[in-house]
Coordinates of C-alpha atoms and ligand atoms in Angstrom, one line a residue:
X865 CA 0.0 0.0 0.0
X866 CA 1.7 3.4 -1.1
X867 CA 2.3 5.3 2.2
X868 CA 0.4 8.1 3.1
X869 CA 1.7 11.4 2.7
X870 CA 3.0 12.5 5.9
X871 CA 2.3 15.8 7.7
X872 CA 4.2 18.7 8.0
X873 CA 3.7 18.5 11.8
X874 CA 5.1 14.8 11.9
X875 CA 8.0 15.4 9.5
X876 CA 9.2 18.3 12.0
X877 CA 9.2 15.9 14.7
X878 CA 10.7 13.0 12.5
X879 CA 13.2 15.7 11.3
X880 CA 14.1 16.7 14.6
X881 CA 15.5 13.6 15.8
X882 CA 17.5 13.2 12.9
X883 CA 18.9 16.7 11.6
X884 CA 20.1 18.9 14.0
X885 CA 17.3 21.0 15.0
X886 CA 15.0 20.1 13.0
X887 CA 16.7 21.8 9.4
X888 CA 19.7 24.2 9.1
X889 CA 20.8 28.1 8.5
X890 CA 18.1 30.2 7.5
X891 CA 15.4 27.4 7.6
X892 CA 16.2 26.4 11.2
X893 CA 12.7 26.1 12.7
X894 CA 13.6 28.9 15.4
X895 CA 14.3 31.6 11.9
X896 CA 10.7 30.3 10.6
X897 CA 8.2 32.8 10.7
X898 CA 5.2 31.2 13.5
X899 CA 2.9 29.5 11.7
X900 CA 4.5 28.9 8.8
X901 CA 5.1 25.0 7.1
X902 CA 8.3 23.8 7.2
X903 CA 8.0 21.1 4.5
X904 CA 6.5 21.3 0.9
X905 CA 5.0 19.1 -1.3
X906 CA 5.0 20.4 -4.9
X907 CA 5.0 23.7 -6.9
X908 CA 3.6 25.1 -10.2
X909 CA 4.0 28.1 -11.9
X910 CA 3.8 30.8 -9.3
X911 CA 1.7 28.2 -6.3
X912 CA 3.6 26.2 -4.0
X913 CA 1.4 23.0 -1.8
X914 CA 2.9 22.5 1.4
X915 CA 2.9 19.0 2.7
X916 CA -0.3 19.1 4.2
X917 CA -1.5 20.1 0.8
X918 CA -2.1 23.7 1.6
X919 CA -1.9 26.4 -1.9
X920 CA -0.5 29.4 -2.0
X921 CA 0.9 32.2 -4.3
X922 CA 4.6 31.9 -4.0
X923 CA 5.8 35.2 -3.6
X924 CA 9.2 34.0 -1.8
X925 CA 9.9 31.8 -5.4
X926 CA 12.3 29.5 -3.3
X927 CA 14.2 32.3 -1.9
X928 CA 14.7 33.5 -5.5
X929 CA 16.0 31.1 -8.0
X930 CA 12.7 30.2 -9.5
X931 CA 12.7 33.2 -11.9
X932 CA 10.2 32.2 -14.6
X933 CA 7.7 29.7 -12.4
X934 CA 8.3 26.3 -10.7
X935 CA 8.2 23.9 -13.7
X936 CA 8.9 26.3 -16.7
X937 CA 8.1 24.1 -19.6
X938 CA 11.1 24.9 -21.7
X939 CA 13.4 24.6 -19.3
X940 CA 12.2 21.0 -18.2
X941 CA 12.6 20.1 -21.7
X942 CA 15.9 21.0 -22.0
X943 CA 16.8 19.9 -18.5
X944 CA 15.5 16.6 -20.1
X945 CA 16.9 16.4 -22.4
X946 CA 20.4 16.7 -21.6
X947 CA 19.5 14.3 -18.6
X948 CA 18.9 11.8 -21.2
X949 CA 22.3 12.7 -22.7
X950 CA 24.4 12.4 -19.7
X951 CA 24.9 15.1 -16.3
X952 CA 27.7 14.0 -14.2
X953 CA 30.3 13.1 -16.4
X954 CA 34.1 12.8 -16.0
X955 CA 34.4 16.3 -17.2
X956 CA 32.0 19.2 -18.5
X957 CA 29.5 18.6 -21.8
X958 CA 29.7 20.6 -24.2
X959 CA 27.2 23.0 -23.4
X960 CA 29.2 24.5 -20.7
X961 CA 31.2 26.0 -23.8
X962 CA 27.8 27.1 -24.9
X963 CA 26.4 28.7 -21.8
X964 CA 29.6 30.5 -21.3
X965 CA 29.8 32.0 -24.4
X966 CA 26.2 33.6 -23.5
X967 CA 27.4 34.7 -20.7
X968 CA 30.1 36.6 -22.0
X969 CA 28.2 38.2 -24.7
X970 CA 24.9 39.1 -22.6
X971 CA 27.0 40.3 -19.4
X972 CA 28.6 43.9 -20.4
X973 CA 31.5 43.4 -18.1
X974 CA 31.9 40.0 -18.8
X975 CA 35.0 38.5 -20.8
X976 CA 35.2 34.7 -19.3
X977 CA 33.0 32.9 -17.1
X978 CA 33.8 29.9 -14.7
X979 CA 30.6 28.2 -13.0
X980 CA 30.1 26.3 -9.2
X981 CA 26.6 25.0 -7.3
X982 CA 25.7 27.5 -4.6
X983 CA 26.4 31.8 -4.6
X984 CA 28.8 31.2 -1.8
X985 CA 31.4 29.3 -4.2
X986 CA 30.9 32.2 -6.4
X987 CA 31.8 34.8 -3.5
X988 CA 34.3 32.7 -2.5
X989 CA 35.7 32.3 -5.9
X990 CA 35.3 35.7 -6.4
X991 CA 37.6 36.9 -3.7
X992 CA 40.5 34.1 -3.5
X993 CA 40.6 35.6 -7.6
X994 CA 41.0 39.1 -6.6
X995 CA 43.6 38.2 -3.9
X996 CA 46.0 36.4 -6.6
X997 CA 45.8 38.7 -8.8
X998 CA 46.5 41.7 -6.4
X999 CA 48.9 39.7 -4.4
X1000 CA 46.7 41.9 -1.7
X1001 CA 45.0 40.6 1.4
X1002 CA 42.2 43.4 2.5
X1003 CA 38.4 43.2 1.3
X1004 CA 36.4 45.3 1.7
X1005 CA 32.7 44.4 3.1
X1006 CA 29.8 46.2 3.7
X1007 CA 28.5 46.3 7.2
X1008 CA 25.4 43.6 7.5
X1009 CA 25.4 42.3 3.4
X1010 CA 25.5 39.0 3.2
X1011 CA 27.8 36.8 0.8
X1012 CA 27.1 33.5 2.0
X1013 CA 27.8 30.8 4.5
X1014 CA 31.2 29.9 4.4
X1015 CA 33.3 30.7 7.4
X1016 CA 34.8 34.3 5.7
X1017 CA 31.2 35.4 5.5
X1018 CA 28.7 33.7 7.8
X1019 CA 26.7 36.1 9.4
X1020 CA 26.7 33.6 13.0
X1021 CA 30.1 33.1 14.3
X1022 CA 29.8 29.5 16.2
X1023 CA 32.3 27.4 14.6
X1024 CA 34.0 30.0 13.3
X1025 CA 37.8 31.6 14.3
X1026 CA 38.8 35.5 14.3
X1027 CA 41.0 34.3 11.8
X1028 CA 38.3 33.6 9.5
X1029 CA 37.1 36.9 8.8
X1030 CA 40.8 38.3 9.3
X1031 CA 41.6 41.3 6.4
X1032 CA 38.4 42.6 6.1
X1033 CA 37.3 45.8 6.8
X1034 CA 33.3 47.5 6.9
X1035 CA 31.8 50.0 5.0
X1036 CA 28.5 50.6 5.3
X1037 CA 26.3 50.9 2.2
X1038 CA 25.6 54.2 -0.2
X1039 CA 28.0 56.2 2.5
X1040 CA 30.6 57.1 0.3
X1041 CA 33.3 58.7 3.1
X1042 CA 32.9 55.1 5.1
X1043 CA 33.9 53.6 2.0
X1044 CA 37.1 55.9 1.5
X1045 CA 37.7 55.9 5.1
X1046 CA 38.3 51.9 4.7
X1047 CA 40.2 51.8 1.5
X1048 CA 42.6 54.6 3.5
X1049 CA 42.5 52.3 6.5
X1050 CA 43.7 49.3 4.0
X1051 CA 46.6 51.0 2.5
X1052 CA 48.5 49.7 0.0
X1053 CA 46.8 45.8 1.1
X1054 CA 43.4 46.1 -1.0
X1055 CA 42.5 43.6 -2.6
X1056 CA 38.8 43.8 -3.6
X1057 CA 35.5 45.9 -2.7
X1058 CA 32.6 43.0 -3.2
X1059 CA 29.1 44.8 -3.1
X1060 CA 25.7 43.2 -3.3
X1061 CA 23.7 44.7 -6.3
X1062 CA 20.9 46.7 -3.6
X1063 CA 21.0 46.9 0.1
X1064 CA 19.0 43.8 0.8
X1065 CA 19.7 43.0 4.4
X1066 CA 18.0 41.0 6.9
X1067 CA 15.2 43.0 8.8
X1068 CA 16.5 46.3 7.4
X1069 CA 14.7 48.4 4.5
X1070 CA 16.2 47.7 1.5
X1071 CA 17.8 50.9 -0.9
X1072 CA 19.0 51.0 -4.1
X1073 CA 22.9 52.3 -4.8
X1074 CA 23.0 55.6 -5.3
X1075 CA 25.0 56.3 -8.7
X1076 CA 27.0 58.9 -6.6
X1077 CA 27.6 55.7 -4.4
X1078 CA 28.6 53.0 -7.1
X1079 CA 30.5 55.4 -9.4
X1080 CA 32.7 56.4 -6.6
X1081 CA 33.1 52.5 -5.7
X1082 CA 34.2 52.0 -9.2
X1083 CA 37.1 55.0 -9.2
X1084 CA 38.3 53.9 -6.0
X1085 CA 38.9 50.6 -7.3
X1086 CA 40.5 52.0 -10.3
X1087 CA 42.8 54.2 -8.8
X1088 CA 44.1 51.5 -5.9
X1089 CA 44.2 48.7 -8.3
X1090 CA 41.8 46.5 -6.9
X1091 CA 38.8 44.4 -8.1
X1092 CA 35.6 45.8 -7.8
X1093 CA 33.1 42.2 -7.1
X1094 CA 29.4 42.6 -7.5
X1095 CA 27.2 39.7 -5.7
X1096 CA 24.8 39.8 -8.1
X1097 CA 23.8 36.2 -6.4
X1098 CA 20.4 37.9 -5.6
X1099 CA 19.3 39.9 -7.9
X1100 CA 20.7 38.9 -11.2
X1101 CA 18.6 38.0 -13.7
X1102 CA 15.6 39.9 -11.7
X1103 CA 16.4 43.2 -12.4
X1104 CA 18.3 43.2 -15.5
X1105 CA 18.9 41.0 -18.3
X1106 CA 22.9 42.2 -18.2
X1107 CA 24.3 42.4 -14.4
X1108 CA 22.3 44.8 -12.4
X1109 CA 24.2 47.7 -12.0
X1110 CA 24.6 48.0 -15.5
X1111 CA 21.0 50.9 -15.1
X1112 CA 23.8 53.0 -13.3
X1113 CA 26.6 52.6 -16.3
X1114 CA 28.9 50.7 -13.5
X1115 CA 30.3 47.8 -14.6
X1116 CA 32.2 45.3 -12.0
X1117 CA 35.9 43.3 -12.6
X1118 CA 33.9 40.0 -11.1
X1119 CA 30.3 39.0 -10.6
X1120 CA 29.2 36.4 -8.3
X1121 CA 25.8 34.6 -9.8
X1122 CA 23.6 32.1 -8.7
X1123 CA 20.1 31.7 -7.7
X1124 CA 17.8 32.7 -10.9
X1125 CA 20.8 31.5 -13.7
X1126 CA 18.9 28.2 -13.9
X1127 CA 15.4 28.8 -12.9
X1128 CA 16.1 25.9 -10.1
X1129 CA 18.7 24.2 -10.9
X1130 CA 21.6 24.4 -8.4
X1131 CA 24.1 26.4 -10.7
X1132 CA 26.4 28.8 -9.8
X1133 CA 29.1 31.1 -12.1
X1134 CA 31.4 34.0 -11.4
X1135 CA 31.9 35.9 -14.4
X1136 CA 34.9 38.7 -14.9
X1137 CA 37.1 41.3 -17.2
X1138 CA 39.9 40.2 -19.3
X1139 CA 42.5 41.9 -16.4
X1140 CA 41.1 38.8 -14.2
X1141 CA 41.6 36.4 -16.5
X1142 CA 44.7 35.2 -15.9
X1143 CA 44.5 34.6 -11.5
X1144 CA 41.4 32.9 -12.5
X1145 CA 43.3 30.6 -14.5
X1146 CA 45.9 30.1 -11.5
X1147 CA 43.7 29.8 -8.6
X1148 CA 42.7 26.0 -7.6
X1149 CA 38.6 26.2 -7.0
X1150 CA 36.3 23.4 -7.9
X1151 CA 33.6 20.5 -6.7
X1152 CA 32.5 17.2 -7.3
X1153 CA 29.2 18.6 -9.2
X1154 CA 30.5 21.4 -10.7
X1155 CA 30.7 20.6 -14.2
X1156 CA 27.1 18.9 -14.0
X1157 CA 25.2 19.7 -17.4
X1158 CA 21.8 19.4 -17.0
X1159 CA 21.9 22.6 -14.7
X1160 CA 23.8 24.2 -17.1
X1161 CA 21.2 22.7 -20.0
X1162 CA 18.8 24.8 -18.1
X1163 CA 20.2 28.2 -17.7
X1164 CA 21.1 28.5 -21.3
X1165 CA 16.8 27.7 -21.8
X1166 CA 16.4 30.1 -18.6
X1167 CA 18.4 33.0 -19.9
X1168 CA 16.5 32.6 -23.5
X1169 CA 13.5 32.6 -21.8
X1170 CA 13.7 35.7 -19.8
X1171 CA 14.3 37.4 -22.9
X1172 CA 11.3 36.2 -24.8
X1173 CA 8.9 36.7 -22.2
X1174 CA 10.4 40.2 -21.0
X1175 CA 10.2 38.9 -17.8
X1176 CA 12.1 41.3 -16.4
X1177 CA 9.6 43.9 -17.3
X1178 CA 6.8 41.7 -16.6
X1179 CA 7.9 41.0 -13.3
X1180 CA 8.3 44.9 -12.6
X1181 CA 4.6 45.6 -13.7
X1182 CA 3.0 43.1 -11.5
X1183 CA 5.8 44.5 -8.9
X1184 CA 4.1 47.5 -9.4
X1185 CA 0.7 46.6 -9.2
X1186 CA 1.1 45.1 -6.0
X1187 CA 2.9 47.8 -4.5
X1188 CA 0.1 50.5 -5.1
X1189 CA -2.6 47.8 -4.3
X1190 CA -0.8 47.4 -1.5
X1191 CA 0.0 51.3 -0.5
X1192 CA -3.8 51.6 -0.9
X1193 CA -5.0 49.0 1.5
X1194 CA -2.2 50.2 3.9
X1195 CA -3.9 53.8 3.9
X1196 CA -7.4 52.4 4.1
X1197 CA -6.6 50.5 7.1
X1198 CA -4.6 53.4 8.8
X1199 CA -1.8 50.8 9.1
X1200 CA 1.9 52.0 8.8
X1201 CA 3.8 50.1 6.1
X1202 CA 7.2 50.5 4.3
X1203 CA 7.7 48.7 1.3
X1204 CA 11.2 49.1 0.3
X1205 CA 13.5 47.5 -3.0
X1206 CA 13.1 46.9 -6.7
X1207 CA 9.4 46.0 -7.0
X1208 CA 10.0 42.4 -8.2
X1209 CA 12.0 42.0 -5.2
X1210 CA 9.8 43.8 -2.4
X1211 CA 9.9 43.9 1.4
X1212 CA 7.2 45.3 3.9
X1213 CA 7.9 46.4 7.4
X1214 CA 5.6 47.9 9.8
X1215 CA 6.1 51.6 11.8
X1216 CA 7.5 50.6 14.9
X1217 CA 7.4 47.2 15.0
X1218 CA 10.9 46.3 16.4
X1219 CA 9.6 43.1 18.0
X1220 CA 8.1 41.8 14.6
X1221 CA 4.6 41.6 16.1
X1222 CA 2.7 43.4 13.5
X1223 CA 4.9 41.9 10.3
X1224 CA 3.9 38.0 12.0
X1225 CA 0.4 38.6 12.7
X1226 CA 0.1 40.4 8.7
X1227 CA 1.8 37.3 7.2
X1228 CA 0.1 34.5 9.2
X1229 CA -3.3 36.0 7.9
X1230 CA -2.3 36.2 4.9
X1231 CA -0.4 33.0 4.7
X1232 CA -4.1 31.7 5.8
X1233 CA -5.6 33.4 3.5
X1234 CA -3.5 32.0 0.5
X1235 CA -0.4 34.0 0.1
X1236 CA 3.4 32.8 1.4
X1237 CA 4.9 36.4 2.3
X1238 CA 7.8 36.5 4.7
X1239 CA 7.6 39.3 7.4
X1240 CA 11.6 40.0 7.6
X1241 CA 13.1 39.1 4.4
X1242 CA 12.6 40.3 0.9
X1243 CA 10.5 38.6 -1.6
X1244 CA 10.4 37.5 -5.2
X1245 CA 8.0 37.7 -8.2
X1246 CA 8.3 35.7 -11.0
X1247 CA 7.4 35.8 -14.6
X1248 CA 4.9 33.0 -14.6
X1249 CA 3.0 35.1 -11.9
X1250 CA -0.6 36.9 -13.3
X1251 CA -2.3 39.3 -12.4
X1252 CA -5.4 37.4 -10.6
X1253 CA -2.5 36.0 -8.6
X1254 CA -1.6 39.5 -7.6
X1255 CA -4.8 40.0 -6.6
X1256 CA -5.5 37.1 -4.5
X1257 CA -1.9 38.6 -2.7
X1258 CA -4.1 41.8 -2.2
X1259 CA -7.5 39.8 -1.1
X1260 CA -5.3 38.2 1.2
X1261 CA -2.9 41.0 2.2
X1262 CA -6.6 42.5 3.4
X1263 CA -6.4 39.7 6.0
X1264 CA -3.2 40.4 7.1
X1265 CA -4.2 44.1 7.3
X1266 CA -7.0 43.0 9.5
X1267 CA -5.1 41.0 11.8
X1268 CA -2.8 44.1 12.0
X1269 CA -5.6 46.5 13.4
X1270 CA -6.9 43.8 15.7
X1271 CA -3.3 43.6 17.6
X1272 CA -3.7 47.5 18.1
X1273 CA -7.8 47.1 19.0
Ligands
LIG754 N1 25.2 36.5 -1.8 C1 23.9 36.9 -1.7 C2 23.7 38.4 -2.0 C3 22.9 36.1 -1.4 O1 21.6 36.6 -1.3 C4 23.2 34.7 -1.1 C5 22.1 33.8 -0.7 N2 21.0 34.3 -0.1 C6 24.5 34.3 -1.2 C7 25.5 35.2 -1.6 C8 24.8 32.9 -1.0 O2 24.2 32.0 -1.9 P1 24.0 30.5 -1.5 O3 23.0 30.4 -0.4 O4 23.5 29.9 -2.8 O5 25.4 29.9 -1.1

């Protein structure tokens, strides 16, 4: 007899006694919004089922890589199709050749590409590049970006040594004299400035660069010699069809991508300027699945894709949309709401809610009411997304608006 599909509340506890806590990083059941399922069942287009068969409209889009829709027909296909041919091979297929050569004609700044699994390898890769070819040892970070989980970057420090995170040095972001004040403070040691393509921090509201901000990034790299590394792991793909600074005219030495290259499939690439070319040659990075070619099968579909659908303005139009509908109901309800970021890429917060209350009690109702929000971190549309799906966001955003008042009542 086939097995009945267990519960979300039974796989947490099954879970628990088998991974530690329950599930790891930013999916640890303590980071999980109350109320919220752990475990999923399926996805299509722009819904996701939790496992106890629960639909919503998927507005977190897997934490970003699914940029077209779960299940993009073309990209299956092609997925598929390479599958049949052969992924994990003693070496890379032949479409790696292809999918690089996309890369370095659709990406502006872009003269070579190398590719990985996760955006950290790309960070990662990323850095230990600009270090060889400077011979230099400072980065420079801003204060509270994230670039991943590896021990230089993780934003919790168990497990990790001083050492770790030794020649770095903070800026914070769009503050211009911070950023000269570290570059002073690193001397003639800089190696690389890495920059995430908007302020999209945990819990904060998220800003764009200011092109006073990035263009003075770019001089200050030009003058001291070093590498200026965009972690376009993010936002690529979602803002722009090139890298995303490339609205600002700034282009980077390195980008770090990831999430939305494959529409799903775990893929990763850095991709950088001819004056890199030669430390990425010499520097020793790599991984067991690296080279796999379905995932690379997929992004070359993914990246065709996005152009014939415009997604990127599609995405920004229903962004849109939702933000007004949103701004509206806000208003109507006499509720205090920031929305911050690119439109396709929003985040709500509430006035003075330091404690979260408001932000939970919003996105539990709405969650209820058919909508997966997150109340802390920013959120992604996708181009398979409609416009009835916008509204049910709004019908249930209503809810959440509701549940808002009644806290205050
Ligand atoms: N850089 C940025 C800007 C990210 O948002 C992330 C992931 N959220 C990473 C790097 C790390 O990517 P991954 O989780 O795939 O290692």
């Amino acid at each position: 007899m086939p097995r009945a599909p267990a519960s979300d509340a039974t796989l947490r506890e099954r879970a628990l006694r088998v991974v530690p806590g329950g599930m790891w990083g930013h999916l640890h059941a303590q980071r999980l919004p109350q109320g919220y399922p752990q475990f999923f069942a399926r996805a299509e287009a722009g819904h996701i089922w939790d496992a106890d068969g629960r639909e919503y409209v998927d507005l977190m889009c897997s934490w970003g890589p699914i940029v077209l829709g779960h299940h993009d027909p073309v990209v299956d296909a092609a997925a598929a199709r390479q599958a049949a041919l052969g992924d994990c091979l003693n070496g890379p297929a032949p479409v790696m050749v292809e999918l690089a050569e996309r890369l370095v004609d659709r990406i502006p700044h872009a003269d070579w590409a190398m590719f990985q699994k996760n955006g950290t390898d790309a960070t990662t890769a990323c850095v230990t590049i600009a270090r060889a070819a400077t011979g230099r040892r400072v980065i420079l970070v801003a204060q509270g970006s994230y670039h991943g989980a590896a021990p230089w970057c993780t934003p919790v420090p168990a497990g990790t040594t001083d050492t770790d995170r030794a020649h770095q040095l903070r800026f914070r972001y769009n503050d211009v004299a911070s950023l000269e004040a570290a570059a002073d403070a690193a001397g003639d040691d800089l190696a690389a400035v890495i920059v995430t393509a908007f302020r999209h921090d945990n819990v904060v509201d998220q800003e764009m660069p200011t092109p006073e901000f990035a263009l003075a990034m770019r001089r200050l790299c030009d003058r001291r010699g070093a590498a200026l590394i965009l972690d376009d792991v993010r936002a690529g793909f979602r803002l722009h069809r090139g890298g995303s600074w490339e609205g600002l005219g700034v282009r980077p030495d390195l980008s770090a991508w990831s999430k939305a290259i494959a529409n799903g499939h775990a893929l990763a690439a850095v991709t950088g300027s001819d004056a890199l070319r030669e430390a990425a040659s010499r520097v020793f990075v790599t991984g067991s699945f690296w080279c796999a070619a379905v995932p690379m099968a997929a992004a070359l579909a993914t990246l065709q894709r996005l152009d014939e659908l415009d997604a990127v303005a599609h995405m920004e139009r229903l962004g849109r949309r939702l933000r007004e509908g949103l701004a509206a109901l806000a208003a109507q309800h006499r509720v205090g709401l920031r929305q911050s970021g690119p439109v396709q890429m929003p985040l709500f917060l509430f006035d003075g809610d330091a404690e979260f209350r408001q932000g939970s009690a919003f996105c539990r109702a709405a969650l209820e009411a058919g909508a997966y929000l997150h109340p802390r971190h920013n959120m992604f549309l996708c181009a398979a997304h409609t416009d009835s799906d916008m509204d049910r966001v709004l019908d249930a955003a209503d809810a959440g608006f509701r549940a808002v008042r009644r806290l205050a009542a």
